[in-house]
XYZ file of C-alpha atoms in Angstrom:
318
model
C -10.294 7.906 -35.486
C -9.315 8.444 -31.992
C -10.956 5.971 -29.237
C -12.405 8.485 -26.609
C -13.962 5.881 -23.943
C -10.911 3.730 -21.733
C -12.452 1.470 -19.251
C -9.864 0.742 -16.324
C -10.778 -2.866 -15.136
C -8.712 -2.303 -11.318
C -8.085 0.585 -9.693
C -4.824 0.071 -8.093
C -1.058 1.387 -8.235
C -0.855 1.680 -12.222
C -4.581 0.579 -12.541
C -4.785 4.417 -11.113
C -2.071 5.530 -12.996
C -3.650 4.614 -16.476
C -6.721 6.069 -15.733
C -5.637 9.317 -14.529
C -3.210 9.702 -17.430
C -6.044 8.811 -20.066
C -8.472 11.322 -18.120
C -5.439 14.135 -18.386
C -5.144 13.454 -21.928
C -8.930 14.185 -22.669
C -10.318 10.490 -22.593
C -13.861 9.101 -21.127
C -12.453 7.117 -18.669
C -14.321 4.803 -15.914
C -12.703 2.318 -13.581
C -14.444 -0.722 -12.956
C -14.158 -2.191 -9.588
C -15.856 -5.295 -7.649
C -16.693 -3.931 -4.330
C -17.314 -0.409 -2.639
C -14.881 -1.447 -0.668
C -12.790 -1.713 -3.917
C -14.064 2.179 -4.825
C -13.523 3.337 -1.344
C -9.040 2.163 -1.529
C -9.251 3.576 -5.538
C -10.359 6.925 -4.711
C -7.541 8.083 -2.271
C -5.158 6.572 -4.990
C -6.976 8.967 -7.994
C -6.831 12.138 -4.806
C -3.522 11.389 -4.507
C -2.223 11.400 -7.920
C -4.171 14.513 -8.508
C -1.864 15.868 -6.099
C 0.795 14.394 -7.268
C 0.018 16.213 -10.952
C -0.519 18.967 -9.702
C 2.622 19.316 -7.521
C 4.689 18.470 -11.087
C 2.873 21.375 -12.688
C 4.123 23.892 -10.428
C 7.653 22.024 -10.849
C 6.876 22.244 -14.652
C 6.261 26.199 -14.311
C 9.442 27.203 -12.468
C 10.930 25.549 -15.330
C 9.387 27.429 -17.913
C 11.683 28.697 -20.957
C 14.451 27.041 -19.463
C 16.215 23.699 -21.234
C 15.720 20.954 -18.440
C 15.603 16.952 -19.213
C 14.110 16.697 -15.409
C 10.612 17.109 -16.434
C 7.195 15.005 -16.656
C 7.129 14.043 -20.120
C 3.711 12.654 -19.794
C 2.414 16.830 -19.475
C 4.657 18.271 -22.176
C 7.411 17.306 -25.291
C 10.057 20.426 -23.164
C 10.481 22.833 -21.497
C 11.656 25.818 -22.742
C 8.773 26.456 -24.680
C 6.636 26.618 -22.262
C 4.417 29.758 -21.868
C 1.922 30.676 -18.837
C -1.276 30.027 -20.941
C 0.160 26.189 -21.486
C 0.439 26.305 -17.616
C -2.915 27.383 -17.176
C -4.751 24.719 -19.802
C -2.518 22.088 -17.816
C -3.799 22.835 -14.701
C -7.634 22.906 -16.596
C -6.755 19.347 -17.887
C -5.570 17.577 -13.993
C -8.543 19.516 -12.840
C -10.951 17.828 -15.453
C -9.173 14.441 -15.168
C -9.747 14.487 -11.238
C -13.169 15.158 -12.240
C -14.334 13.369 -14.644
C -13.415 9.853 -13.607
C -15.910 7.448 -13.223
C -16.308 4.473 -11.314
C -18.719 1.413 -12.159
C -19.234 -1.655 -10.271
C -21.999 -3.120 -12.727
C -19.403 -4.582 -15.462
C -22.016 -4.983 -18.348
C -22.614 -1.005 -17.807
C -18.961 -0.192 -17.237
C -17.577 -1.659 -20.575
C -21.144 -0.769 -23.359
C -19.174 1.505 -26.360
C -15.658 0.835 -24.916
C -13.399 1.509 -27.217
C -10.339 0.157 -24.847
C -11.087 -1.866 -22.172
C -7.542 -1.820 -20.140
C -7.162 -4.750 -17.514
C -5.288 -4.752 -14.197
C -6.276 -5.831 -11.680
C -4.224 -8.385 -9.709
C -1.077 -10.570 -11.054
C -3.070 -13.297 -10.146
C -4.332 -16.899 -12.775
C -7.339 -17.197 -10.996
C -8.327 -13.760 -10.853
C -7.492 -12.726 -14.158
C -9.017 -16.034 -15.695
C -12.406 -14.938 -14.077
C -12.462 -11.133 -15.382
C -12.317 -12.450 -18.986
C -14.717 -15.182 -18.980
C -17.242 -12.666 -17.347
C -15.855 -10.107 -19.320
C -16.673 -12.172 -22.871
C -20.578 -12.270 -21.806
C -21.208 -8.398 -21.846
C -18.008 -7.263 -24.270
C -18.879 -5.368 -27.482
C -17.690 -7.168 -30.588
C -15.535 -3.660 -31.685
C -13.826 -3.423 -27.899
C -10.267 -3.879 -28.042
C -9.019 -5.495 -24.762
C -5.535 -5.066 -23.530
C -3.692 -6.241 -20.085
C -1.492 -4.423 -18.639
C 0.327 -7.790 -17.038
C 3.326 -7.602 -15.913
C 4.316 -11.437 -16.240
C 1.471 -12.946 -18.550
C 1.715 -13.721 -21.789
C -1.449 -12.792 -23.840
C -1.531 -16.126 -25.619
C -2.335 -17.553 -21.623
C -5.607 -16.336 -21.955
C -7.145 -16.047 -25.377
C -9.089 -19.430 -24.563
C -11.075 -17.307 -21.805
C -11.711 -14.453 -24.254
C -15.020 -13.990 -27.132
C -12.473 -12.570 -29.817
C -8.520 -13.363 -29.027
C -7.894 -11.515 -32.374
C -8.910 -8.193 -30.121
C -6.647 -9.077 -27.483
C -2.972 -7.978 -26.492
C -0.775 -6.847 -23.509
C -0.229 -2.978 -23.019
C 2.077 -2.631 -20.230
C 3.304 0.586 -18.167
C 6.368 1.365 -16.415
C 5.413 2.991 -13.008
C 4.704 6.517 -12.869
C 3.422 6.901 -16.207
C 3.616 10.375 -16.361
C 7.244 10.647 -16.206
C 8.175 7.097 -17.055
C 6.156 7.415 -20.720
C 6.317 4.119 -21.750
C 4.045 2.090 -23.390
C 5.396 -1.723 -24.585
C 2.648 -3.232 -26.964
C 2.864 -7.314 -27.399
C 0.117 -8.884 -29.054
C -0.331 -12.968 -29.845
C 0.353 -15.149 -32.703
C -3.115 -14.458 -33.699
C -3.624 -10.822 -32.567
C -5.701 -8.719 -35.303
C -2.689 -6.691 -36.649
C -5.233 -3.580 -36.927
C -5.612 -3.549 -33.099
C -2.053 -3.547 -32.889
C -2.035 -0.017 -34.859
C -5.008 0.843 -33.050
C -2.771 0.260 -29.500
C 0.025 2.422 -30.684
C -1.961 4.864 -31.867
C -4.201 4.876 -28.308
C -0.002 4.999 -26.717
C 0.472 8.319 -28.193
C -2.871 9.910 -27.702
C -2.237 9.403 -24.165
C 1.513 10.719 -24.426
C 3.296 7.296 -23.844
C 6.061 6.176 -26.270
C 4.715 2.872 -27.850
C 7.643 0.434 -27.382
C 6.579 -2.395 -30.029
C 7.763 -5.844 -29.525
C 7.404 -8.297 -32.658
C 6.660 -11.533 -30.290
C 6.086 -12.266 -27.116
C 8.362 -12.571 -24.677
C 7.933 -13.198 -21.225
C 8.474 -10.133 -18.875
C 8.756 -7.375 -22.213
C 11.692 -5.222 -22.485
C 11.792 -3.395 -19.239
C 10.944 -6.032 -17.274
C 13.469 -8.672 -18.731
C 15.745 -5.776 -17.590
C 14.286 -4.820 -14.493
C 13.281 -9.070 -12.728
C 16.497 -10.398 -12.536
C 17.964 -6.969 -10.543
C 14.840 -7.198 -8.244
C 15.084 -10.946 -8.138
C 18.802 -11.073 -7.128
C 17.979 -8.284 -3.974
C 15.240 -10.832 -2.866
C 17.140 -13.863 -2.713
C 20.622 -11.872 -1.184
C 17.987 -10.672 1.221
C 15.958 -14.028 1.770
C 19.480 -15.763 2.464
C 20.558 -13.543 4.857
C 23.717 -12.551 2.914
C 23.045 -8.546 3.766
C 20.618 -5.997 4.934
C 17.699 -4.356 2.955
C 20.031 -1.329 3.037
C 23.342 -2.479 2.034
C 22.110 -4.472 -1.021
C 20.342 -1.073 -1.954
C 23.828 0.574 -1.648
C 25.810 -1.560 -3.617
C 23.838 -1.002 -6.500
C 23.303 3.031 -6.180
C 27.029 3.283 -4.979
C 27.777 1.133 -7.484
C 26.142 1.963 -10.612
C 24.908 5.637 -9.948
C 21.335 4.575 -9.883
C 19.111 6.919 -7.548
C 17.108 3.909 -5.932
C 17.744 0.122 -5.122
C 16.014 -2.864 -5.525
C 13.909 -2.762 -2.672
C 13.330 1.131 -3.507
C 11.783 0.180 -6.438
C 10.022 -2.991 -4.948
C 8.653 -0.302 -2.426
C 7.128 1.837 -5.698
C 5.943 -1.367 -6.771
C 4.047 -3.070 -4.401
C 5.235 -5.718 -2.025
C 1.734 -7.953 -2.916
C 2.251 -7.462 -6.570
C 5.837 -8.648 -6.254
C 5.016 -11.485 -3.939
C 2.154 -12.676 -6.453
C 4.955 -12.887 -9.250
C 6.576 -14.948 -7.100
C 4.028 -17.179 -5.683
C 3.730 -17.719 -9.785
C 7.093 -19.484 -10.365
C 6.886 -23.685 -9.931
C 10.062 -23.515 -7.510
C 8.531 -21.838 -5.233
C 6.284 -25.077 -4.494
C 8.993 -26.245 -3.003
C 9.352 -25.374 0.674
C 13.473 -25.393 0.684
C 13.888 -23.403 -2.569
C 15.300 -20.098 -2.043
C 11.751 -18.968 -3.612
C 9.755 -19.981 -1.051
C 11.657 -18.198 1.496
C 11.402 -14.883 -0.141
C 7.664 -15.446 -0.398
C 8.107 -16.344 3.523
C 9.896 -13.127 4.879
C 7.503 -11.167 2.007
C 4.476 -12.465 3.860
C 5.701 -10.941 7.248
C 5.710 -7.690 5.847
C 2.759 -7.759 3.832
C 0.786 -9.496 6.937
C 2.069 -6.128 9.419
C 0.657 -3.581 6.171
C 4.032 -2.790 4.986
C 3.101 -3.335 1.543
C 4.958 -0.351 -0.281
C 4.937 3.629 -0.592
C 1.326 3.673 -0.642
C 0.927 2.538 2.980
C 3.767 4.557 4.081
C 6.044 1.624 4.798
C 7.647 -0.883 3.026
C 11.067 -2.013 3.183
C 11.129 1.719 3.895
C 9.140 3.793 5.450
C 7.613 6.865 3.687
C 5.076 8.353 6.649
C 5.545 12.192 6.707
């Protein structure tokens, strides 16, 4: 049976994504956020992305019939067999998803007949520790609740949650809709049927479900990915190079299109700087930790906070 109605709990950088990727795909989606003010910064993210798919669609159709591996795999399996009419019903389905998005401050309403209820807001104990224990008073027993954490392990918060045997982590890569990943980790004690149930929700959506058989801190992409972002930071925080020349050295280096702080741009400079405000050295005020949360403050105090303000390490104003 396919699970039509995907709560979004956060509406921010893949909070966004996830929704409008579920709403493309044909699901009853409806972010939940805490404040208008909340609603007022999702909104421009869910205009924007509806830009964004729409600009890949007319990418998509001057690629029609052709063999191309440059293409958003999140819309389509190829390319070449690609007719008008599938251009048309594309366009139909980023229409509808721009839509047809709800958003819900009122949590008890937001969540009633979820079938998914998809976490993310921000990488953040406290935070995250509050949305489930409000989130267990008004959760239907059937929901299946996944976060998409990026550095939690699910077993950190089953004591906060009604029914930890519905709970597991479902976590994105960014840009969903070319980057189709989906890694699914569930607990110890995770109902192996909601595991399915995950993977199956993975394809409906077009992601490829990347299963792991335990948990393990940071998945697969992101035991990959930390330690190259990591290593910029500290080079950076120590004054060993510039922003730009530890970018180089690993594009000149390794062929890779962006750097470190390229991708820490796409990221988010506050969700990187809450992973790192997460680790126990950074306590220390003379650990090499707390000086990348230091110079990471700067910029996130002056609104350089990544591509969606237009500057980061970077800028990215038109």
């Amino acid at each position: 049976m396919k699970a039509n109605k995907v709560v979004l709990a956060g509406g921010g950088v893949l909070g966004a994504q996830i929704a409008f990727q579920s709403a493309f795909c044909g699901k009853d989606v409806t972010i939940w956020l805490r404040s208008e003010s909340s609603i007022e910064r999702a909104k421009p993210r869910i205009e924007e992305l509806h830009k964004t798919y729409l600009a890949e669609l007319e990418n998509l159709d001057n690629l029609k019939g052709k063999v191309s591996n440059n293409f958003p795999r999140g819309f389509v399996d190829n390319t070449q067999d690609l007719t008008e009419e599938d251009i048309k019903h594309l366009k139909e389905k980023i229409d509808a998803a721009y839509e047809n998005i709800k958003y819900e401050l009122d949590l008890g309403k937001a969540v009633s007949g979820a079938h998914f209820i998809i976490e993310a807001v921000a990488e953040n104990v406290e935070e995250k520790q509050k949305f489930y224990g409000n989130l267990s008073e008004v959760v239907d027993d059937e929901t299946i609740i996944l976060s998409n954490s990026s550095t939690f392990l699910p077993s950190f918060f089953v004591q906060y949650l009604k029914n930890p045997e519905r709970f597991l982590n479902f976590h994105f890569a960014n840009k969903i809709w070319r980057n189709n990943t989906a890694e699914v980790m569930g607990h110890k004690n995770t109902d192996k049927k909601c595991i399915e149930e995950t993977v199956e929700l993975a394809k409906e959506i077009r992601m490829v479900p990347l299963l792991l058989n335990k948990e393990q801190p940071g998945y697969l992409l992101n035991s990959l990915l930390v330690p190259l972002l990591d290593a910029g930071l500290k080079l950076w925080a120590n004054d060993v190079a510039s922003v730009e020349d530890i970018d180089k050295a690993w594009k000149l280096g390794t062929g890779a299109p962006v750097g470190p702080f390229g991708i820490i741009d796409v990221v988010g400079l506050r969700t990187v700087y809450n992973i790192h405000s997460n680790e126990a050295e950074a306590k220390n005020p003379d650990s090499i930790e707390a000086k990348v949360l230091t110079k990471l403050k700067v910029l996130i105090d002056e609104g350089k906070i990544g591509v969606e303000a237009g500057e980061g390490f970077y800028s990215y104003k038109k």
